[in-house]
Coordinates of C-alpha atoms in Angstrom, one line a residue:
Chain T
M1 CA 9.3 -52.0 37.3
L2 CA 12.7 -50.3 37.2
L3 CA 14.4 -51.8 34.2
R4 CA 12.9 -54.1 31.6
A5 CA 14.3 -55.7 28.5
R6 CA 12.0 -56.8 25.7
D7 CA 13.0 -59.2 22.9
L8 CA 16.6 -58.3 23.3
R9 CA 18.7 -59.9 20.5
I10 CA 21.6 -59.3 18.3
P11 CA 20.7 -60.4 14.8
E12 CA 23.8 -61.9 13.1
K13 CA 24.3 -65.0 11.0
A14 CA 23.4 -68.2 12.8
G15 CA 26.2 -69.2 15.1
E16 CA 27.8 -65.8 15.0
S17 CA 25.6 -63.8 17.3
P18 CA 26.8 -63.5 20.9
L19 CA 23.1 -63.0 21.9
P20 CA 20.7 -64.6 19.5
G21 CA 17.9 -64.1 22.0
P22 CA 15.2 -63.0 22.3
I23 CA 15.7 -62.2 25.9
N24 CA 13.0 -60.8 28.1
F25 CA 13.4 -59.9 31.7
A26 CA 12.7 -57.2 34.2
V27 CA 14.4 -55.8 37.3
D28 CA 12.3 -54.5 40.2
A29 CA 13.3 -52.1 42.9
G30 CA 15.1 -54.0 45.6
D31 CA 16.3 -56.8 43.2
R32 CA 19.8 -58.1 43.7
V33 CA 20.3 -60.3 40.6
T34 CA 23.2 -62.5 39.8
L35 CA 23.8 -63.6 36.3
T36 CA 25.8 -66.7 35.6
G37 CA 26.6 -68.7 32.5
T38 CA 29.5 -70.4 30.9
S39 CA 32.1 -68.3 29.1
G40 CA 30.7 -67.2 25.7
S41 CA 27.1 -67.6 26.9
G42 CA 26.5 -63.9 26.3
K43 CA 26.3 -62.7 29.9
S44 CA 28.6 -59.7 29.3
T45 CA 26.9 -58.9 26.0
L46 CA 23.5 -59.0 27.8
L47 CA 24.7 -56.6 30.4
R48 CA 26.1 -54.2 27.7
C49 CA 22.7 -54.4 25.9
L50 CA 20.9 -53.5 29.1
A51 CA 23.0 -50.3 29.2
M52 CA 22.2 -49.8 25.5
L53 CA 25.8 -49.8 24.6
D54 CA 25.6 -52.4 21.8
A55 CA 24.7 -50.8 18.6
R56 CA 23.8 -54.1 16.9
A57 CA 21.1 -54.9 19.5
L58 CA 17.4 -55.0 18.6
G59 CA 14.5 -55.0 21.0
S60 CA 13.7 -52.4 23.5
I61 CA 14.8 -51.2 26.9
H62 CA 12.3 -49.7 29.3
Y63 CA 13.2 -47.6 32.3
R64 CA 10.4 -46.9 34.8
N65 CA 7.9 -48.1 32.2
T66 CA 9.2 -45.7 29.5
S67 CA 10.9 -47.0 26.4
V68 CA 14.4 -45.5 26.1
S69 CA 15.9 -44.2 22.8
G70 CA 17.6 -41.3 21.2
D71 CA 18.6 -38.4 23.3
A72 CA 17.0 -39.9 26.4
V73 CA 19.8 -42.5 26.4
P74 CA 22.6 -40.5 28.2
A75 CA 20.3 -39.6 31.1
F76 CA 19.1 -43.2 31.2
R77 CA 22.8 -44.3 31.5
R78 CA 23.2 -41.9 34.3
S79 CA 20.6 -43.8 36.3
V80 CA 21.5 -47.3 35.0
V81 CA 25.3 -47.4 35.3
Y82 CA 27.2 -50.2 33.6
L83 CA 30.7 -51.2 34.7
A84 CA 32.8 -53.0 32.2
Q85 CA 34.7 -56.2 33.1
S86 CA 38.1 -54.6 32.8
P87 CA 37.9 -51.1 34.4
V88 CA 38.5 -48.3 31.9
R89 CA 41.9 -46.6 32.2
F90 CA 40.9 -43.1 31.1
P91 CA 44.0 -41.1 30.1
M92 CA 44.0 -38.9 33.2
S93 CA 44.3 -38.9 37.0
V94 CA 41.8 -40.6 39.2
D95 CA 40.6 -37.3 40.5
A96 CA 40.2 -35.8 37.0
S97 CA 38.2 -38.9 35.9
L98 CA 35.9 -38.5 38.8
R99 CA 35.3 -34.9 38.1
H100 CA 35.0 -35.3 34.4
A101 CA 31.8 -37.4 34.9
F102 CA 30.2 -34.3 36.4
S103 CA 31.0 -32.1 33.3
F104 CA 28.4 -33.9 31.1
A105 CA 25.1 -32.2 30.2
T106 CA 23.2 -35.1 32.0
S107 CA 24.9 -34.2 35.3
R108 CA 22.5 -32.5 37.7
D109 CA 24.5 -32.7 40.9
A110 CA 27.7 -30.9 41.7
F111 CA 30.8 -32.8 42.4
D112 CA 30.8 -33.9 46.0
S113 CA 34.3 -34.1 47.5
A114 CA 32.9 -35.2 50.9
Q115 CA 31.2 -38.1 49.3
V116 CA 34.4 -39.0 47.5
S117 CA 36.3 -39.1 50.8
K118 CA 33.6 -41.3 52.4
L119 CA 33.6 -43.8 49.5
L120 CA 37.4 -43.9 49.5
D121 CA 37.3 -44.9 53.1
Q122 CA 34.6 -47.5 52.6
L123 CA 36.5 -49.0 49.6
K124 CA 39.8 -49.1 51.5
L125 CA 41.5 -46.7 49.1
S126 CA 43.9 -44.0 50.3
K127 CA 43.3 -40.4 49.5
A128 CA 46.7 -40.3 47.7
I129 CA 45.3 -42.4 44.9
L130 CA 43.3 -39.3 43.7
N131 CA 46.5 -37.8 42.2
R132 CA 47.7 -40.9 40.5
Q133 CA 47.2 -41.7 36.8
L134 CA 44.6 -44.3 36.0
N135 CA 47.0 -46.3 33.9
Q136 CA 49.4 -46.6 36.8
I137 CA 47.2 -48.0 39.5
S138 CA 46.7 -51.8 40.1
G139 CA 43.8 -53.8 38.7
G140 CA 42.2 -54.1 42.1
E141 CA 42.5 -50.4 42.7
A142 CA 41.1 -49.6 39.2
Q143 CA 38.1 -51.8 39.9
R144 CA 37.3 -50.0 43.1
V145 CA 37.9 -46.5 41.5
A146 CA 35.4 -47.5 38.7
L147 CA 32.9 -48.5 41.4
L148 CA 33.4 -45.3 43.3
R149 CA 33.0 -43.3 40.1
A150 CA 29.7 -45.1 39.4
L151 CA 28.4 -44.7 42.9
L152 CA 29.1 -40.9 42.9
L153 CA 26.5 -40.6 40.2
K154 CA 23.9 -41.9 42.6
P155 CA 22.6 -44.5 40.2
T156 CA 19.3 -46.4 40.5
V157 CA 20.5 -49.6 38.9
L158 CA 24.0 -50.9 38.8
L159 CA 25.1 -53.3 36.1
L160 CA 28.3 -55.0 37.3
D161 CA 30.4 -57.3 35.1
E162 CA 32.7 -59.2 37.5
S163 CA 33.5 -56.1 39.3
T164 CA 35.4 -57.8 42.2
S165 CA 37.4 -60.2 40.1
A166 CA 40.8 -58.6 41.0
L167 CA 40.1 -58.2 44.7
D168 CA 41.3 -60.2 47.7
A169 CA 38.7 -61.5 50.2
E170 CA 39.1 -58.7 52.6
T171 CA 38.7 -55.9 50.0
K172 CA 35.9 -57.8 48.4
A173 CA 34.1 -57.7 51.7
C174 CA 34.4 -53.9 51.8
V175 CA 32.9 -53.7 48.3
V176 CA 30.0 -56.0 49.3
E177 CA 29.4 -53.8 52.3
T178 CA 29.5 -50.6 50.3
L179 CA 27.1 -52.0 47.7
A180 CA 24.8 -53.2 50.5
Q181 CA 24.6 -49.7 51.9
W182 CA 24.0 -48.2 48.5
L183 CA 21.1 -50.7 47.9
A184 CA 19.6 -50.1 51.2
N185 CA 19.1 -46.5 50.3
G186 CA 15.8 -46.3 48.4
D187 CA 14.4 -47.9 45.3
R188 CA 17.5 -49.4 43.9
A189 CA 18.5 -52.6 42.2
G190 CA 21.6 -54.3 40.8
V191 CA 22.5 -57.0 38.2
A192 CA 25.9 -58.6 38.5
V193 CA 27.6 -61.0 36.2
T194 CA 29.6 -63.3 38.4
H195 CA 31.6 -66.5 38.4
G196 CA 31.8 -67.5 42.0
A197 CA 31.2 -65.5 45.1
D198 CA 28.8 -62.7 44.3
V199 CA 28.8 -59.0 45.1
W200 CA 25.4 -59.0 46.8
G201 CA 26.6 -61.1 49.7
D202 CA 23.7 -63.1 51.2
E203 CA 21.2 -60.6 49.9
V204 CA 20.7 -62.1 46.5
T205 CA 17.1 -62.1 45.5
R206 CA 17.3 -63.7 42.1
R207 CA 19.8 -66.0 40.4
L208 CA 19.6 -66.0 36.6
H209 CA 21.5 -68.4 34.4
I210 CA 22.0 -67.7 30.7
I211 CA 22.4 -70.4 28.1
A212 CA 23.8 -69.8 24.6
G213 CA 22.6 -66.2 24.6
K214 CA 19.0 -67.5 24.2
T215 CA 17.4 -68.6 27.4
L216 CA 17.4 -67.1 30.9
E217 CA 16.7 -69.7 33.6
E218 CA 15.5 -68.5 36.9
K219 CA 17.2 -70.6 39.6
T220 CA 15.5 -71.0 42.9
S221 CA 17.8 -71.4 45.9
Chain K
M1 CA 58.9 -13.0 -21.2
T2 CA 58.3 -16.8 -21.3
A3 CA 60.3 -19.8 -20.2
I4 CA 62.7 -21.5 -22.5
A5 CA 61.0 -24.5 -24.0
I6 CA 62.6 -27.9 -23.3
S7 CA 63.7 -29.7 -26.4
N8 CA 63.4 -33.5 -27.0
Q9 CA 67.2 -33.6 -26.5
G10 CA 66.8 -31.9 -23.1
L11 CA 64.1 -34.4 -22.1
A12 CA 66.4 -37.3 -23.1
I13 CA 69.2 -35.9 -20.9
A14 CA 66.8 -35.7 -18.0
G15 CA 65.9 -39.3 -18.7
G16 CA 69.5 -40.1 -17.9
F17 CA 68.8 -39.4 -14.2
V18 CA 66.2 -42.2 -14.2
I19 CA 68.8 -44.5 -15.7
L20 CA 71.2 -43.4 -13.0
A21 CA 68.6 -44.3 -10.4
G22 CA 68.1 -47.7 -12.1
L23 CA 71.9 -48.4 -12.0
V24 CA 72.0 -47.6 -8.3
S25 CA 69.1 -50.1 -7.7
F26 CA 70.9 -52.7 -9.9
A27 CA 74.3 -52.3 -8.2
L28 CA 72.9 -52.5 -4.7
R29 CA 70.3 -55.2 -5.7
L30 CA 67.5 -53.0 -4.4
G31 CA 65.1 -54.7 -6.8
V32 CA 63.2 -51.5 -7.6
Q33 CA 64.3 -51.3 -11.2
T34 CA 61.0 -52.6 -12.6
K35 CA 59.0 -50.3 -10.3
L36 CA 61.2 -47.4 -11.4
W37 CA 60.7 -48.0 -15.1
I38 CA 57.0 -48.4 -14.6
A39 CA 56.8 -45.2 -12.5
S40 CA 58.9 -43.3 -15.1
A41 CA 56.7 -44.5 -17.9
R42 CA 53.6 -43.5 -15.9
T43 CA 55.1 -40.0 -15.4
I44 CA 55.6 -39.6 -19.1
V45 CA 52.2 -41.0 -20.1
Q46 CA 50.2 -39.3 -17.3
L47 CA 51.8 -35.9 -17.7
G48 CA 51.8 -36.2 -21.5
L49 CA 48.0 -36.9 -21.5
L50 CA 47.5 -34.1 -19.0
G51 CA 49.4 -31.7 -21.3
L52 CA 47.2 -32.7 -24.2
V53 CA 44.0 -32.3 -22.2
L54 CA 45.0 -29.0 -20.7
K55 CA 46.1 -27.7 -24.1
W56 CA 42.7 -28.6 -25.6
V57 CA 40.8 -27.2 -22.6
F58 CA 42.8 -24.0 -22.6
E59 CA 42.0 -23.5 -26.3
Q60 CA 38.3 -24.3 -26.1
R61 CA 37.8 -22.2 -22.9
E62 CA 34.3 -23.6 -22.5
W63 CA 32.9 -23.5 -19.0
Y64 CA 31.5 -27.1 -19.2
L65 CA 34.8 -28.5 -20.3
V66 CA 36.6 -26.7 -17.4
T67 CA 34.0 -27.9 -15.0
A68 CA 34.3 -31.5 -16.2
V69 CA 38.1 -31.3 -15.6
L70 CA 37.6 -29.7 -12.1
V71 CA 35.0 -32.3 -11.1
S72 CA 37.1 -35.2 -12.1
M73 CA 40.0 -33.7 -10.2
V74 CA 37.9 -33.5 -7.1
I75 CA 36.6 -37.0 -7.4
N76 CA 40.1 -38.4 -7.8
A77 CA 41.3 -36.5 -4.8
G78 CA 38.4 -37.8 -2.7
I79 CA 39.2 -41.4 -3.7
A80 CA 42.9 -40.9 -3.1
A81 CA 42.3 -39.5 0.4
V82 CA 40.3 -42.5 1.4
R83 CA 42.5 -45.0 -0.3
R84 CA 45.4 -44.1 1.9
T85 CA 43.6 -45.0 5.1
E86 CA 44.0 -48.3 6.9
R87 CA 40.4 -48.7 8.0
R88 CA 37.0 -48.5 6.3
F89 CA 33.4 -47.9 7.3
S90 CA 30.4 -47.9 5.2
G91 CA 30.0 -44.4 3.9
I92 CA 33.7 -43.5 4.1
W93 CA 33.9 -42.9 0.3
S94 CA 31.0 -40.4 0.3
S95 CA 32.4 -38.8 3.5
G96 CA 35.8 -38.3 1.9
L97 CA 34.3 -37.0 -1.2
I98 CA 32.1 -34.5 0.6
A99 CA 35.0 -33.3 2.8
V100 CA 37.3 -32.8 -0.2
S101 CA 34.8 -31.2 -2.5
V102 CA 33.2 -28.7 -0.1
S103 CA 36.6 -27.6 1.3
S104 CA 38.5 -27.3 -2.0
V105 CA 35.6 -25.8 -4.1
L106 CA 34.8 -23.2 -1.4
T107 CA 38.3 -21.9 -1.0
T108 CA 39.2 -22.1 -4.7
S109 CA 36.1 -20.2 -5.8
I110 CA 36.7 -17.5 -3.2
V111 CA 40.2 -17.0 -4.5
L112 CA 39.2 -17.1 -8.1
T113 CA 36.4 -14.6 -7.7
L114 CA 37.6 -12.3 -4.9
V115 CA 41.4 -12.6 -4.7
V116 CA 42.6 -13.1 -8.3
S117 CA 39.3 -11.7 -9.6
I118 CA 39.6 -13.5 -12.8
R119 CA 36.8 -13.2 -15.5
P120 CA 35.4 -15.5 -16.4
W121 CA 35.7 -17.5 -13.2
Y122 CA 36.4 -20.7 -15.2
E123 CA 39.5 -19.3 -16.9
P124 CA 41.3 -22.6 -17.1
R125 CA 44.8 -21.1 -16.7
Y126 CA 43.9 -20.1 -13.2
A127 CA 41.1 -22.4 -12.1
I128 CA 42.8 -25.8 -12.9
P129 CA 46.2 -25.2 -11.3
L130 CA 44.8 -23.5 -8.2
L131 CA 42.3 -26.2 -7.5
G132 CA 45.0 -28.8 -8.2
M133 CA 47.3 -27.2 -5.6
V134 CA 44.6 -27.2 -3.0
L135 CA 43.5 -30.8 -3.7
G136 CA 47.0 -32.2 -3.8
N137 CA 47.7 -30.8 -0.3
T138 CA 44.4 -31.2 1.4
L139 CA 44.0 -34.8 0.6
N140 CA 47.0 -35.6 2.6
G141 CA 45.6 -33.9 5.7
L142 CA 42.3 -35.4 5.1
S143 CA 43.5 -39.0 5.0
L144 CA 45.6 -38.4 8.1
C145 CA 42.5 -37.1 9.9
L146 CA 40.3 -40.0 8.8
D147 CA 42.9 -42.5 9.7
R148 CA 43.4 -41.0 13.1
I149 CA 39.7 -40.9 14.1
M150 CA 39.1 -44.4 12.9
T151 CA 42.1 -45.7 14.8
D152 CA 41.2 -43.9 18.0
L153 CA 37.5 -45.0 17.9
D154 CA 38.6 -48.5 17.2
E155 CA 41.5 -48.9 19.6
K156 CA 40.2 -46.6 22.4
R157 CA 36.6 -47.7 22.3
D158 CA 36.7 -48.7 25.9
V159 CA 37.4 -45.0 26.8
V160 CA 34.5 -43.8 24.6
E161 CA 32.1 -46.4 26.0
G162 CA 33.4 -45.8 29.5
W163 CA 32.2 -42.1 29.2
L164 CA 29.0 -43.1 27.5
A165 CA 28.2 -45.6 30.3
L166 CA 28.6 -42.7 32.7
G167 CA 26.0 -40.6 30.9
A168 CA 28.1 -38.7 28.4
S169 CA 26.4 -37.8 25.1
R170 CA 28.0 -39.2 22.0
W171 CA 29.6 -35.8 21.3
E172 CA 30.9 -35.4 24.9
A173 CA 32.5 -38.9 24.6
C174 CA 34.0 -38.4 21.2
R175 CA 34.9 -34.7 21.1
P176 CA 38.5 -35.2 22.2
F177 CA 39.0 -37.8 19.4
V178 CA 37.5 -35.7 16.7
G179 CA 39.7 -32.8 17.9
D180 CA 42.8 -34.9 17.8
A181 CA 42.0 -36.1 14.3
V182 CA 41.5 -32.6 13.0
R183 CA 44.7 -31.5 14.6
T184 CA 46.6 -34.4 13.1
G185 CA 45.2 -33.5 9.7
M186 CA 46.4 -29.9 10.0
I187 CA 50.0 -30.7 11.1
P188 CA 51.5 -31.0 7.6
I189 CA 50.2 -27.6 6.4
V190 CA 51.2 -25.9 9.6
N191 CA 54.7 -27.4 9.3
S192 CA 55.1 -26.5 5.7
M193 CA 53.9 -22.9 6.3
S194 CA 56.6 -22.5 9.0
V195 CA 59.5 -23.7 6.8
V196 CA 58.4 -22.3 3.4
G197 CA 61.0 -20.1 1.9
I198 CA 63.6 -21.2 4.4
V199 CA 63.9 -24.9 3.8
S200 CA 61.7 -25.4 0.8
L201 CA 61.0 -23.4 -2.3
P202 CA 57.5 -24.3 -3.3
G203 CA 56.9 -25.8 -6.7
M204 CA 54.4 -23.2 -7.8
M205 CA 56.7 -20.3 -7.0
T206 CA 59.6 -22.0 -8.7
G207 CA 57.4 -22.5 -11.8
Q208 CA 56.3 -18.9 -11.9
I209 CA 59.8 -17.6 -11.5
L210 CA 61.0 -19.9 -14.3
A211 CA 58.2 -18.6 -16.4
G212 CA 59.5 -15.1 -16.0
A213 CA 57.2 -13.7 -13.3
P214 CA 58.8 -11.2 -10.9
P215 CA 59.6 -12.9 -7.7
E216 CA 57.5 -10.5 -5.6
D217 CA 54.5 -11.5 -7.6
A218 CA 55.3 -15.1 -7.3
V219 CA 55.6 -14.7 -3.6
R220 CA 52.1 -13.2 -3.4
Y221 CA 50.6 -16.1 -5.2
Q222 CA 52.4 -18.5 -3.0
I223 CA 51.1 -16.8 0.1
V224 CA 47.6 -17.0 -1.2
V225 CA 48.0 -20.7 -2.1
M226 CA 49.4 -21.6 1.3
F227 CA 46.5 -19.9 3.1
M228 CA 44.1 -21.5 0.8
I229 CA 45.6 -24.9 1.6
A230 CA 45.5 -24.1 5.3
G231 CA 41.8 -23.1 5.1
A232 CA 40.8 -26.0 2.9
T233 CA 42.7 -28.5 5.0
S234 CA 41.2 -27.4 8.3
L235 CA 37.7 -27.3 6.9
G236 CA 38.1 -30.6 5.1
A237 CA 39.6 -32.3 8.1
L238 CA 36.8 -31.0 10.3
L239 CA 34.1 -32.2 7.8
A240 CA 35.8 -35.6 7.5
G241 CA 36.1 -36.0 11.3
L242 CA 32.4 -35.0 11.8
L243 CA 31.2 -37.2 9.0
A244 CA 33.1 -40.2 10.4
F245 CA 31.8 -39.4 13.8
H246 CA 28.2 -39.4 12.6
R247 CA 28.7 -42.7 10.7
L248 CA 30.3 -44.5 13.6
V249 CA 28.2 -43.3 16.5
T250 CA 24.4 -44.0 16.5
P251 CA 21.6 -41.6 17.4
N252 CA 21.2 -43.8 20.5
H253 CA 24.6 -42.6 21.6
Q254 CA 26.3 -45.9 20.9
L255 CA 29.7 -46.4 19.4
D256 CA 29.2 -48.8 16.5
H257 CA 32.7 -50.1 16.1
H258 CA 31.4 -53.1 14.2
R259 CA 31.1 -50.8 11.2
L260 CA 34.8 -50.3 11.3
R261 CA 37.0 -52.8 9.6
K262 CA 40.8 -52.9 9.3
L263 CA 42.3 -53.6 5.9
G264 CA 44.9 -56.3 5.3

């Protein structure tokens, strides 16, 4: 069991909680999960809770069968990387933002320029983008830069919130291909919130549907 | 040598300036006459009361009376620093109070015991005005600092959470914002230190000179006061920034922006 959520819920007044829960579910190595639901059903909130980013959430998150809390959280987030729906425009250049992620105490590896070049190619981004400011690139470019930044960390689990929404079909195909390569490499898994076509291509192993932040339906296809 | 006392007649003439201000407001229909009268009345009442309290405390010279005055000054400054901010979080009042009291009491007591070397330390003629100068100036920097960190953590939470999601610790994700907030809080005192004596003649120095002190002595006092304010402001702003950080970011390295609420 790579990632497991137990009794995940946000306790707020009735009708005000985005995730009344309790939600239980687990992700195994090799899982390629899609998470669907109507808008406001709590799918983005659930993804944030899985990355332990919502301070209101109760319940527990387990990574490789160990409950995560306190100072173990940053290292956990290094392995289980969450990408927000709108890519974050850090106030710096693309290159600086990629390098900054390697300045944290949780960073074990050195910054790998060769890997950056390889991912830029795969994601159909030109090398020149490295010197541009994050607030000056397009939405589609920002989404791919965010994915590149996440993949550089060599995560075990990716939590993607509509990470291809701003991409055209051709670019989307590159992203799907890049993700497939990443998944093929070892004990990895991904959970993606998606509206239509999903980022796991034809490789989806599980389709989950969330209703009113309470129930997770397993859809068989 | 002491200053010439101001007679009632003299006060009345000065009151004419307020009437002049009222006339300006009336003529231009600024509508601030009422506020002006109330503010003027408050000036008379508040300072009058302060004069009575100080006179009494100066005569008694009891340590507990002086301490009571000093404590109430610190509490008022803490409340005023928080009241000026646009956002609130639970614990902001205690954070403001801790920041104000630690920074001002520390600097003032060092000056009283080691710089002015006054005995006893609670000599009200020194303790009260010195603490008052420090408080009046640090609370400005403190509220700027608190306001800045709350605004940043609220409006730029995507950046903070973006770094957290990539494995940053809470301190790694928030350090630039805490730094910006402390810097913002220090701007006023740095600015006034650079123009003092050129553009502005500080009130304290003016007062001492009017009271007959030699200008070179007044200058020394003023330098000490400016440095006290600089030290107290940076320490107070740092404390306020760190306390806000600890209240708004959880031990699980989460930004709890739901604890922040904007007023109005």
